């Protein structure tokens, strides 16, 4: 029942350090199942999705040691194939990586259908197509996915993805690193976390080539060995603080970033009139009171990320004129528009298109985090709004943002976590009491 209470209207000012990339880390934890030895992973984000995956692999017999806040050592030497906590698997999207990792390690896997944010239908047919091409028989029944390598282990093969899929690309890489022979993934996704997973696996002795292009070749090896690897900084966390700085008219230096990964976000922000100055591993964002309208279409990398779409929509609520956002990845990723309307936004949705008539100001309201990134967008809206905003269902936000509240407070935001009902502040009730 926890929620965020935000008193808006304060520009964000100061410096913020970006954590490790969620979508890379959530693949590396299952990837550790393939490693014969100790994987030391640095810059691991401390968020609920990584916590859940560490619990899941511990249940499979992995020894997990938190060395410090952002470093974890995983030793999967003693793991064995048996049931893992299905209730946790159902809660997160990235549990689908256990299909590839368990198949690679045991020649068999049993997982639930993955959970995660609901943006409409999110099938895993391309993952299954990949596993089948490598020689697995896959059955989906009663919410479970069973896969078994028909002759005990997987064989390299060629897989053409019908859709550019981040998850399928990474899952097929995981399944193929210990397969015999060469696997070729055509029409692969090119996101930074795919390159990061390939680099992680290569650091442990795998032979993955071409990650970051649309053709990835994986040459199977006998075994992987332990090693140390640092997760890249999170593109979406950085983008979220960039938009928050712009929307509040603040000035924030965002540190520990990879500028190349932020090009599409920076370019769109500059189009709005926001000042964006890139440095070697940081970016300075300075807001502008006179935001210009823009059009945005989300696309696979290097296009504008769908995971930045709700945050950008919030910014455009405050721009002059009519902005248009087209969602190019998911069927139903504008559910948060209803919440923004409660705050005075003039925002309409027609299928995969969202039309935003900019308004002068947003006003505080009680809103819901519909999903992880929509939740971040509500927080940005609350930071800009006049008066108080309460954001409910914050467990979604905690899946992907490390220390969100304390990082924002360090930037001068008036945000705190409150428990319902003990710590709730109902402005209406206070008025009635007077
Ligand atoms: C990953 C990210 C998520 C991000 C998304 C797109 C993780 C844990 N999650 O999700 O934050 O929003 O990439 O950048 O990394 N599709 C199919 N069949 C499949 C797989 C996907 O039709 O087998 C479709 C999806 O419904 C969607 C599109 O392909 O329309 C892209 O999905 P995909 O890239 O696979 O996203 P996820 O891996 O689920």
Tab-separated table of C-alpha atoms and ligand atoms in Angstrom:
chain	number	residue	atom	x	y	z
A	1	UNK	CA	0.000	0.000	0.000
A	2	UNK	CA	2.979	2.324	-0.227
A	3	UNK	CA	2.702	5.382	-2.438
A	4	UNK	CA	4.750	8.414	-3.357
A	5	UNK	CA	3.667	11.815	-2.113
A	6	UNK	CA	5.064	14.599	-4.296
A	7	UNK	CA	4.754	18.328	-3.774
A	8	UNK	CA	5.433	19.642	-7.243
A	9	UNK	CA	6.781	22.812	-8.740
A	10	UNK	CA	10.454	22.559	-7.789
A	11	UNK	CA	13.008	22.460	-10.621
A	12	UNK	CA	15.451	19.549	-10.309
A	13	UNK	CA	19.002	20.765	-9.760
A	14	UNK	CA	22.304	18.990	-9.143
A	15	UNK	CA	23.929	15.709	-10.112
A	16	UNK	CA	22.667	12.146	-10.309
A	17	UNK	CA	24.563	8.895	-10.868
A	18	UNK	CA	22.998	6.294	-13.157
A	19	UNK	CA	22.862	2.646	-12.024
A	20	UNK	CA	23.509	-0.515	-14.024
A	21	UNK	CA	21.139	-1.379	-16.859
A	22	UNK	CA	18.101	-3.367	-15.718
A	23	UNK	CA	17.526	-5.098	-19.029
A	24	UNK	CA	21.140	-6.257	-19.238
A	25	UNK	CA	21.334	-7.367	-15.601
A	26	UNK	CA	18.138	-9.415	-15.798
A	27	UNK	CA	19.675	-11.490	-18.588
A	28	UNK	CA	23.092	-11.864	-16.925
A	29	UNK	CA	21.678	-13.429	-13.759
A	30	UNK	CA	20.090	-16.364	-15.665
A	31	UNK	CA	23.215	-16.418	-17.890
A	32	UNK	CA	25.268	-17.276	-14.799
A	33	UNK	CA	23.584	-20.714	-14.909
A	34	UNK	CA	25.723	-21.446	-17.969
A	35	UNK	CA	28.988	-20.629	-16.219
A	36	UNK	CA	31.220	-23.190	-14.558
A	37	UNK	CA	32.748	-21.026	-11.835
A	38	UNK	CA	32.118	-17.741	-10.055
A	39	UNK	CA	30.664	-14.796	-12.002
A	40	UNK	CA	31.351	-11.507	-10.323
A	41	UNK	CA	28.924	-8.920	-11.683
A	42	UNK	CA	29.605	-5.272	-10.866
A	43	UNK	CA	27.291	-2.291	-11.329
A	44	UNK	CA	24.339	-4.604	-10.688
A	45	UNK	CA	21.234	-2.443	-10.117
A	46	UNK	CA	19.577	-3.054	-6.763
A	47	UNK	CA	15.946	-3.260	-7.925
A	48	UNK	CA	13.150	-5.738	-7.294
A	49	UNK	CA	13.498	-7.477	-10.700
A	50	UNK	CA	17.148	-8.379	-10.047
A	51	UNK	CA	16.333	-9.388	-6.444
A	52	UNK	CA	13.672	-11.794	-7.723
A	53	UNK	CA	15.985	-13.369	-10.296
A	54	UNK	CA	18.725	-13.834	-7.706
A	55	UNK	CA	16.168	-15.582	-5.467
A	56	UNK	CA	15.059	-17.802	-8.346
A	57	UNK	CA	18.567	-18.980	-9.194
A	58	UNK	CA	19.369	-19.450	-5.498
A	59	UNK	CA	16.409	-21.842	-5.346
A	60	UNK	CA	18.027	-23.776	-8.208
A	61	UNK	CA	21.105	-24.208	-6.044
A	62	UNK	CA	23.251	-21.185	-7.011
A	63	UNK	CA	25.390	-19.611	-4.306
A	64	UNK	CA	24.709	-15.876	-4.387
A	65	UNK	CA	26.899	-13.493	-2.400
A	66	UNK	CA	26.288	-9.751	-2.265
A	67	UNK	CA	29.810	-8.351	-2.081
A	68	UNK	CA	28.573	-4.790	-1.732
A	69	UNK	CA	25.593	-2.685	-2.770
A	70	UNK	CA	26.252	-3.106	-6.502
A	71	UNK	CA	28.450	-6.194	-6.786
A	72	UNK	CA	27.218	-9.737	-6.662
A	73	UNK	CA	29.031	-13.049	-6.985
A	74	UNK	CA	27.101	-15.984	-8.407
A	75	UNK	CA	28.407	-19.516	-8.343
A	76	UNK	CA	26.218	-21.973	-10.243
A	77	UNK	CA	28.579	-24.954	-10.027
A	78	UNK	CA	26.133	-26.871	-7.799
A	79	UNK	CA	22.845	-26.072	-9.519
A	80	UNK	CA	20.577	-28.885	-10.587
A	81	UNK	CA	17.373	-29.095	-12.553
A	82	UNK	CA	14.298	-28.950	-10.355
A	83	UNK	CA	11.272	-26.731	-9.832
A	84	UNK	CA	12.089	-23.108	-9.070
A	85	UNK	CA	9.677	-20.580	-7.467
A	86	UNK	CA	7.005	-20.257	-10.128
A	87	UNK	CA	5.191	-17.469	-8.244
A	88	UNK	CA	8.254	-15.230	-8.710
A	89	UNK	CA	8.727	-16.245	-12.354
A	90	UNK	CA	5.151	-15.226	-13.113
A	91	UNK	CA	5.812	-11.734	-11.810
A	92	UNK	CA	8.650	-10.728	-14.104
A	93	UNK	CA	9.191	-10.555	-17.823
A	94	UNK	CA	12.826	-11.553	-17.718
A	95	UNK	CA	12.064	-15.002	-16.296
A	96	UNK	CA	11.811	-16.015	-19.973
A	97	UNK	CA	15.639	-16.000	-20.042
A	98	UNK	CA	15.533	-19.075	-17.812
A	99	UNK	CA	14.200	-21.020	-20.808
A	100	UNK	CA	17.387	-20.461	-22.818
A	101	UNK	CA	19.741	-20.617	-19.843
A	102	UNK	CA	18.241	-23.823	-18.352
A	103	UNK	CA	18.100	-25.502	-21.749
A	104	UNK	CA	21.759	-24.615	-22.303
A	105	UNK	CA	22.763	-25.886	-18.867
A	106	UNK	CA	20.465	-28.894	-18.297
A	107	UNK	CA	19.047	-29.670	-21.748
A	108	UNK	CA	15.612	-29.140	-20.210
A	109	UNK	CA	13.665	-26.230	-18.736
A	110	UNK	CA	10.399	-25.657	-16.932
A	111	UNK	CA	9.232	-22.089	-16.443
A	112	UNK	CA	5.985	-20.179	-16.211
A	113	UNK	CA	4.795	-17.865	-18.964
A	114	UNK	CA	6.570	-14.590	-18.172
A	115	UNK	CA	4.887	-11.713	-16.355
A	116	UNK	CA	5.902	-8.071	-16.501
A	117	UNK	CA	4.140	-4.920	-17.619
A	118	UNK	CA	0.902	-5.305	-19.549
A	119	UNK	CA	1.101	-3.420	-22.852
A	120	UNK	CA	-1.331	-5.709	-24.665
A	121	UNK	CA	-0.408	-9.115	-26.001
A	122	UNK	CA	3.263	-10.048	-25.462
A	123	UNK	CA	3.724	-13.449	-27.106
A	124	UNK	CA	6.941	-15.488	-26.857
A	125	UNK	CA	6.516	-17.351	-30.146
A	126	UNK	CA	9.871	-16.085	-31.469
A	127	UNK	CA	11.668	-17.397	-28.373
A	128	UNK	CA	10.015	-20.771	-28.933
A	129	UNK	CA	10.829	-20.722	-32.640
A	130	UNK	CA	14.486	-20.159	-31.713
A	131	UNK	CA	14.590	-22.988	-29.154
A	132	UNK	CA	12.929	-25.364	-31.630
A	133	UNK	CA	15.441	-24.440	-34.340
A	134	UNK	CA	18.205	-25.423	-31.890
A	135	UNK	CA	16.624	-28.850	-31.400
A	136	UNK	CA	14.271	-28.409	-28.445
A	137	UNK	CA	10.716	-29.617	-28.207
A	138	UNK	CA	8.649	-26.904	-26.534
A	139	UNK	CA	5.188	-27.303	-25.006
A	140	UNK	CA	3.122	-24.466	-23.569
A	141	UNK	CA	0.414	-25.783	-21.235
A	142	UNK	CA	-1.595	-24.321	-18.357
A	143	UNK	CA	0.664	-21.270	-18.088
A	144	UNK	CA	3.898	-23.295	-18.068
A	145	UNK	CA	6.575	-23.587	-20.727
A	146	UNK	CA	8.346	-26.966	-20.913
A	147	UNK	CA	11.323	-27.349	-23.208
A	148	UNK	CA	13.543	-30.343	-23.725
A	149	UNK	CA	16.489	-30.840	-26.051
A	150	UNK	CA	15.372	-33.950	-27.920
A	151	UNK	CA	18.795	-35.582	-27.994
A	152	UNK	CA	20.043	-34.253	-24.672
A	153	UNK	CA	21.682	-31.046	-25.845
A	154	UNK	CA	21.143	-28.237	-28.368
A	155	UNK	CA	22.696	-27.911	-31.829
A	156	UNK	CA	23.635	-24.688	-33.626
A	157	UNK	CA	21.227	-23.615	-36.324
A	158	UNK	CA	19.973	-20.618	-38.299
A	159	UNK	CA	17.061	-18.617	-36.853
A	160	UNK	CA	15.311	-15.796	-38.683
A	161	UNK	CA	13.223	-13.676	-36.307
A	162	UNK	CA	9.886	-12.644	-37.821
A	163	UNK	CA	9.824	-9.699	-35.407
A	164	UNK	CA	12.746	-7.723	-34.041
A	165	UNK	CA	12.601	-8.963	-30.456
A	166	UNK	CA	14.985	-8.044	-27.653
A	167	UNK	CA	13.920	-10.983	-25.504
A	168	UNK	CA	14.026	-13.584	-28.275
A	169	UNK	CA	17.450	-12.390	-29.471
A	170	UNK	CA	18.952	-12.633	-25.969
A	171	UNK	CA	17.224	-15.927	-25.174
A	172	UNK	CA	18.543	-17.576	-28.335
A	173	UNK	CA	22.045	-16.298	-27.545
A	174	UNK	CA	21.751	-17.863	-24.073
A	175	UNK	CA	20.558	-21.185	-25.468
A	176	UNK	CA	23.258	-21.343	-28.122
A	177	UNK	CA	26.509	-20.483	-26.315
A	178	UNK	CA	26.972	-24.100	-25.149
A	179	UNK	CA	25.231	-25.701	-28.154
A	180	UNK	CA	27.320	-27.689	-30.595
A	181	UNK	CA	28.247	-25.817	-33.786
A	182	UNK	CA	27.301	-22.361	-35.035
A	183	UNK	CA	24.038	-20.494	-34.525
A	184	UNK	CA	23.074	-17.546	-36.730
A	185	UNK	CA	20.350	-15.152	-35.585
A	186	UNK	CA	19.012	-13.029	-38.464
A	187	UNK	CA	16.898	-9.889	-37.944
A	188	UNK	CA	18.299	-9.696	-34.412
A	189	UNK	CA	17.542	-6.771	-32.104
A	190	UNK	CA	20.419	-4.291	-31.604
A	191	UNK	CA	19.739	-2.748	-28.186
A	192	UNK	CA	22.726	-1.877	-25.963
A	193	UNK	CA	21.769	-4.622	-23.490
A	194	UNK	CA	22.178	-7.229	-26.251
A	195	UNK	CA	25.755	-6.118	-26.816
A	196	UNK	CA	26.268	-6.108	-23.052
A	197	UNK	CA	24.999	-9.680	-22.657
A	198	UNK	CA	27.274	-10.813	-25.509
A	199	UNK	CA	30.256	-9.055	-23.897
A	200	UNK	CA	29.425	-10.654	-20.540
A	201	UNK	CA	29.246	-14.126	-22.072
A	202	UNK	CA	32.448	-13.563	-24.092
A	203	UNK	CA	34.223	-12.462	-20.900
A	204	UNK	CA	33.278	-15.903	-19.496
A	205	UNK	CA	34.656	-17.741	-22.543
A	206	UNK	CA	31.750	-17.702	-25.026
A	207	UNK	CA	32.156	-16.840	-28.700
A	208	UNK	CA	29.338	-14.462	-29.654
A	209	UNK	CA	29.999	-12.222	-32.668
A	210	UNK	CA	28.060	-9.409	-34.311
A	211	UNK	CA	25.943	-8.299	-31.319
A	212	UNK	CA	24.704	-4.778	-32.073
A	213	UNK	CA	24.086	-5.666	-35.726
A	214	UNK	CA	21.106	-7.531	-37.138
A	215	UNK	CA	23.106	-10.736	-37.704
A	216	UNK	CA	24.539	-12.415	-34.635
A	217	UNK	CA	26.702	-15.526	-34.858
A	218	UNK	CA	27.262	-17.727	-31.840
A	219	UNK	CA	29.980	-20.394	-32.031
A	220	UNK	CA	29.227	-22.963	-29.360
A	221	UNK	CA	31.962	-23.698	-26.809
A	222	UNK	CA	32.435	-26.669	-24.451
A	223	UNK	CA	32.090	-24.655	-21.260
A	224	UNK	CA	32.172	-21.162	-19.791
A	225	UNK	CA	34.501	-20.144	-16.994
A	226	UNK	CA	34.099	-17.644	-14.165
A	227	UNK	CA	35.097	-14.000	-14.492
A	228	UNK	CA	34.301	-10.399	-13.630
A	229	UNK	CA	32.080	-8.096	-15.617
A	230	UNK	CA	30.507	-4.656	-15.058
A	231	UNK	CA	26.978	-3.990	-16.353
A	232	UNK	CA	26.595	-0.937	-18.617
A	233	UNK	CA	24.698	2.115	-17.329
A	234	UNK	CA	20.933	2.092	-17.789
A	235	UNK	CA	19.843	3.946	-20.925
A	236	UNK	CA	16.253	4.313	-19.749
A	237	UNK	CA	17.076	5.439	-16.216
A	238	UNK	CA	19.344	8.123	-17.706
A	239	UNK	CA	16.659	9.138	-20.197
A	240	UNK	CA	14.098	9.386	-17.402
A	241	UNK	CA	16.265	11.857	-15.442
A	242	UNK	CA	16.927	13.796	-18.659
A	243	UNK	CA	13.210	14.214	-19.240
A	244	UNK	CA	12.566	14.993	-15.563
A	245	UNK	CA	15.185	17.768	-15.689
A	246	UNK	CA	13.629	19.183	-18.853
A	247	UNK	CA	10.037	18.950	-17.602
A	248	UNK	CA	10.737	20.685	-14.284
A	249	UNK	CA	12.762	23.444	-15.965
A	250	UNK	CA	15.778	22.328	-13.961
A	251	UNK	CA	19.460	21.754	-14.614
A	252	UNK	CA	20.861	18.300	-13.942
A	253	UNK	CA	24.204	16.660	-14.667
A	254	UNK	CA	23.518	12.968	-15.261
A	255	UNK	CA	26.658	10.930	-14.606
A	256	UNK	CA	27.795	7.428	-15.572
A	257	UNK	CA	26.158	7.277	-18.987
A	258	UNK	CA	27.144	6.106	-22.476
A	259	UNK	CA	26.384	9.083	-24.786
A	260	UNK	CA	25.858	6.884	-27.877
A	261	UNK	CA	22.967	5.069	-26.150
A	262	UNK	CA	21.221	8.375	-25.460
A	263	UNK	CA	21.454	9.926	-28.936
A	264	UNK	CA	17.833	9.347	-29.899
A	265	UNK	CA	16.575	10.737	-26.586
A	266	UNK	CA	18.931	13.741	-26.703
A	267	UNK	CA	17.911	14.583	-30.268
A	268	UNK	CA	14.220	14.573	-29.401
A	269	UNK	CA	14.804	16.686	-26.302
A	270	UNK	CA	16.792	19.208	-28.329
A	271	UNK	CA	13.880	19.444	-30.781
A	272	UNK	CA	11.707	20.607	-27.866
A	273	UNK	CA	14.200	23.397	-27.159
A	274	UNK	CA	15.780	21.677	-24.153
A	275	UNK	CA	19.539	22.241	-23.826
A	276	UNK	CA	21.443	18.932	-23.878
A	277	UNK	CA	25.226	18.961	-23.545
A	278	UNK	CA	27.006	15.628	-23.923
A	279	UNK	CA	30.340	14.962	-22.234
A	280	UNK	CA	32.472	11.838	-22.250
A	281	UNK	CA	30.422	9.929	-19.677
A	282	UNK	CA	27.855	12.442	-18.483
A	283	UNK	CA	25.162	14.685	-19.902
A	284	UNK	CA	23.917	18.059	-18.740
A	285	UNK	CA	20.241	18.821	-19.329
A	286	UNK	CA	18.854	22.307	-18.861
A	287	UNK	CA	15.104	22.900	-19.113
A	288	UNK	CA	13.452	25.642	-21.093
A	289	UNK	CA	10.148	27.350	-20.181
A	290	UNK	CA	9.109	27.547	-23.792
A	291	UNK	CA	8.952	23.913	-24.923
A	292	UNK	CA	8.202	23.243	-28.580
A	293	UNK	CA	5.797	20.543	-29.807
A	294	UNK	CA	7.341	17.495	-31.519
A	295	UNK	CA	6.417	14.152	-33.064
A	296	UNK	CA	7.886	10.933	-31.730
A	297	UNK	CA	7.687	7.375	-33.022
A	298	UNK	CA	8.995	4.514	-30.928
A	299	UNK	CA	11.109	1.927	-32.730
A	300	UNK	CA	13.682	-0.761	-32.010
A	301	UNK	CA	17.190	0.575	-31.245
A	302	UNK	CA	18.655	2.872	-32.494
A	303	UNK	CA	15.159	4.375	-32.731
A	304	UNK	CA	13.398	6.158	-29.898
A	305	UNK	CA	12.813	3.544	-27.142
A	306	UNK	CA	9.275	2.521	-26.277
A	307	UNK	CA	10.440	2.481	-22.643
A	308	UNK	CA	10.875	6.297	-22.829
A	309	UNK	CA	7.491	6.933	-24.437
A	310	UNK	CA	5.383	7.687	-21.305
A	311	UNK	CA	8.034	10.002	-19.820
A	312	UNK	CA	8.291	11.925	-23.120
A	313	UNK	CA	4.488	12.184	-23.316
A	314	UNK	CA	4.468	13.844	-19.890
A	315	UNK	CA	6.999	16.423	-21.039
A	316	UNK	CA	4.967	17.126	-24.184
A	317	UNK	CA	1.881	17.836	-22.052
A	318	UNK	CA	3.720	21.054	-21.176
A	319	UNK	CA	4.880	21.987	-24.702
A	320	UNK	CA	3.358	24.657	-26.918
A	321	UNK	CA	1.087	23.181	-29.593
A	322	UNK	CA	0.068	19.680	-30.610
A	323	UNK	CA	2.495	16.783	-30.279
A	324	UNK	CA	1.951	13.329	-31.734
A	325	UNK	CA	3.407	10.107	-30.343
A	326	UNK	CA	3.181	6.899	-32.369
A	327	UNK	CA	3.871	3.651	-30.536
A	328	UNK	CA	5.727	1.354	-32.910
A	329	UNK	CA	6.271	-1.659	-30.641
A	330	UNK	CA	3.221	-2.396	-28.469
A	331	UNK	CA	-0.553	-2.380	-29.050
A	332	UNK	CA	-1.599	-0.913	-25.736
A	333	UNK	CA	0.991	1.326	-24.133
A	334	UNK	CA	-1.034	4.497	-23.504
A	335	UNK	CA	-3.070	3.383	-20.485
A	336	UNK	CA	-1.396	6.114	-18.429
A	337	UNK	CA	-3.073	8.827	-20.569
A	338	UNK	CA	-6.129	8.452	-18.347
A	339	UNK	CA	-3.984	9.239	-15.289
A	340	UNK	CA	-2.388	12.280	-16.926
A	341	UNK	CA	-5.857	13.615	-17.760
A	342	UNK	CA	-6.598	13.620	-14.009
A	343	UNK	CA	-3.744	16.111	-13.725
A	344	UNK	CA	-5.169	18.432	-16.369
A	345	UNK	CA	-3.362	17.056	-19.440
A	346	UNK	CA	-5.119	17.311	-22.763
A	347	UNK	CA	-4.241	13.951	-24.231
A	348	UNK	CA	-6.177	11.684	-26.619
A	349	UNK	CA	-5.408	8.153	-27.719
A	350	UNK	CA	-6.415	6.549	-30.982
A	351	UNK	CA	-4.996	3.019	-31.206
A	352	UNK	CA	-1.233	3.294	-31.394
A	353	UNK	CA	-1.296	7.105	-31.732
A	354	UNK	CA	-1.485	9.612	-28.927
A	355	UNK	CA	-2.234	13.299	-29.554
A	356	UNK	CA	-1.222	15.792	-26.928
A	357	UNK	CA	-2.408	19.410	-26.870
A	358	UNK	CA	0.128	21.176	-24.693
A	359	UNK	CA	-1.192	22.987	-21.617
A	360	UNK	CA	0.328	25.662	-19.358
A	361	UNK	CA	0.432	23.554	-16.234
A	362	UNK	CA	-0.468	20.239	-14.650
A	363	UNK	CA	-2.168	20.047	-11.270
A	364	UNK	CA	-1.625	17.501	-8.495
A	365	UNK	CA	-3.930	14.484	-8.305
A	366	UNK	CA	-4.114	10.920	-7.004
A	367	UNK	CA	-2.821	8.747	-9.851
A	368	UNK	CA	-1.731	5.170	-10.480
A	369	UNK	CA	1.530	3.784	-11.821
A	370	UNK	CA	-0.015	1.607	-14.569
A	371	UNK	CA	3.376	-0.038	-15.214
A	372	UNK	CA	7.077	0.600	-14.655
A	373	UNK	CA	7.730	3.425	-17.148
A	374	UNK	CA	4.220	4.857	-16.896
A	375	UNK	CA	4.896	5.062	-13.159
A	376	UNK	CA	8.070	7.053	-13.786
A	377	UNK	CA	6.038	9.329	-16.059
A	378	UNK	CA	3.535	9.944	-13.230
A	379	UNK	CA	6.375	10.900	-10.925
A	380	UNK	CA	7.688	13.380	-13.524
A	381	UNK	CA	4.171	14.797	-13.897
A	382	UNK	CA	3.928	15.134	-10.110
A	383	UNK	CA	7.275	16.917	-9.934
A	384	UNK	CA	6.021	19.520	-12.473
A	385	UNK	CA	2.477	19.859	-11.183
A	386	UNK	CA	1.084	22.552	-8.947
A	387	UNK	CA	0.105	21.098	-5.569
A	388	UNK	CA	0.330	17.563	-4.297
A	389	UNK	CA	0.373	14.334	-6.316
A	390	UNK	CA	0.032	10.860	-4.877
A	391	UNK	CA	1.316	8.000	-7.021
A	392	UNK	CA	-0.086	4.562	-6.169
A	393	UNK	CA	1.156	1.089	-7.136
A	394	UNK	CA	4.780	2.150	-6.815
A	395	UNK	CA	5.932	-1.486	-6.715
A	396	UNK	CA	5.993	-1.236	-10.510
A	397	UNK	CA	8.470	1.657	-10.340
A	398	UNK	CA	10.669	-0.184	-7.856
A	399	UNK	CA	11.100	-2.984	-10.390
A	400	UNK	CA	13.337	-0.773	-12.474
A	401	UNK	CA	14.589	2.372	-10.717
A	402	UNK	CA	17.249	2.049	-8.058
A	403	UNK	CA	16.761	4.474	-5.150
A	404	UNK	CA	14.372	6.581	-7.184
A	405	UNK	CA	13.120	8.619	-4.242
A	406	UNK	CA	16.508	9.366	-2.710
A	407	UNK	CA	18.053	10.245	-6.094
A	408	UNK	CA	15.187	12.678	-6.770
A	409	UNK	CA	15.386	14.133	-3.248
A	410	UNK	CA	19.110	14.764	-3.795
A	411	UNK	CA	18.083	16.797	-6.837
A	412	UNK	CA	15.807	18.926	-4.664
A	413	UNK	CA	12.489	17.172	-5.283
A	414	UNK	CA	9.873	17.127	-2.533
A	415	UNK	CA	8.979	13.427	-2.735
A	416	UNK	CA	8.543	10.852	-0.030
A	417	UNK	CA	7.157	7.370	0.451
A	418	UNK	CA	4.031	7.109	2.569
A	419	UNK	CA	2.157	4.122	3.918
A	420	UNK	CA	-1.586	3.942	3.576
A	421	UNK	CA	-3.478	4.666	5.755
A	422	UNK	CA	-1.155	5.701	8.638
A	423	UNK	CA	0.852	8.293	6.812
A	424	UNK	CA	-1.721	9.525	4.325
A	425	UNK	CA	-2.446	13.146	3.929
A	426	UNK	CA	-5.920	13.904	2.543
A	427	UNK	CA	-6.057	17.619	1.764
A	428	UNK	CA	-9.894	17.429	1.598
A	429	UNK	CA	-10.080	15.815	5.042
A	430	UNK	CA	-7.869	18.537	6.530
A	431	UNK	CA	-10.194	21.163	5.130
A	432	UNK	CA	-13.212	19.383	6.615
A	433	UNK	CA	-11.513	19.201	10.019
A	434	UNK	CA	-11.025	22.983	10.014
B	1	LIG	C1	12.129	-5.971	-23.779
B	1	LIG	C2	12.322	-5.149	-22.544
B	1	LIG	C3	11.238	-4.070	-22.434
B	1	LIG	C4	11.161	-3.253	-23.708
B	1	LIG	C5	11.114	-4.144	-24.941
B	1	LIG	C6	11.245	-3.356	-26.243
B	1	LIG	C7	13.342	-6.689	-20.999
B	1	LIG	C8	13.190	-7.545	-19.795
B	1	LIG	N1	12.256	-6.041	-21.391
B	1	LIG	O1	10.859	-6.614	-23.668
B	1	LIG	O2	11.569	-3.222	-21.337
B	1	LIG	O3	9.982	-2.468	-23.679
B	1	LIG	O4	12.173	-5.113	-24.927
B	1	LIG	O5	12.426	-2.620	-26.248
B	1	LIG	O6	14.412	-6.569	-21.567
B	1	LIG	N2	7.094	-10.166	-29.942
B	1	LIG	C9	6.431	-11.191	-30.569
B	1	LIG	N3	6.862	-12.456	-30.330
B	1	LIG	C10	7.919	-12.748	-29.524
B	1	LIG	C11	8.583	-11.687	-28.880
B	1	LIG	C12	8.149	-10.408	-29.105
B	1	LIG	O7	5.476	-10.974	-31.310
B	1	LIG	O8	8.242	-13.923	-29.362
B	1	LIG	C13	6.656	-8.779	-30.160
B	1	LIG	C14	6.187	-8.085	-28.879
B	1	LIG	O9	4.824	-8.350	-28.620
B	1	LIG	C15	6.457	-6.635	-29.206
B	1	LIG	C16	7.731	-6.713	-30.057
B	1	LIG	O10	7.789	-8.037	-30.570
B	1	LIG	O11	5.408	-6.124	-30.000
B	1	LIG	C17	9.012	-6.419	-29.333
B	1	LIG	O12	9.054	-7.177	-28.135
B	1	LIG	P1	10.437	-7.583	-27.459
B	1	LIG	O13	11.540	-6.769	-28.051
B	1	LIG	O14	10.549	-9.047	-27.460
B	1	LIG	O15	10.204	-7.081	-25.971
B	1	LIG	P2	10.513	-7.835	-24.624
B	1	LIG	O16	11.714	-8.703	-24.779
B	1	LIG	O17	9.262	-8.456	-24.093
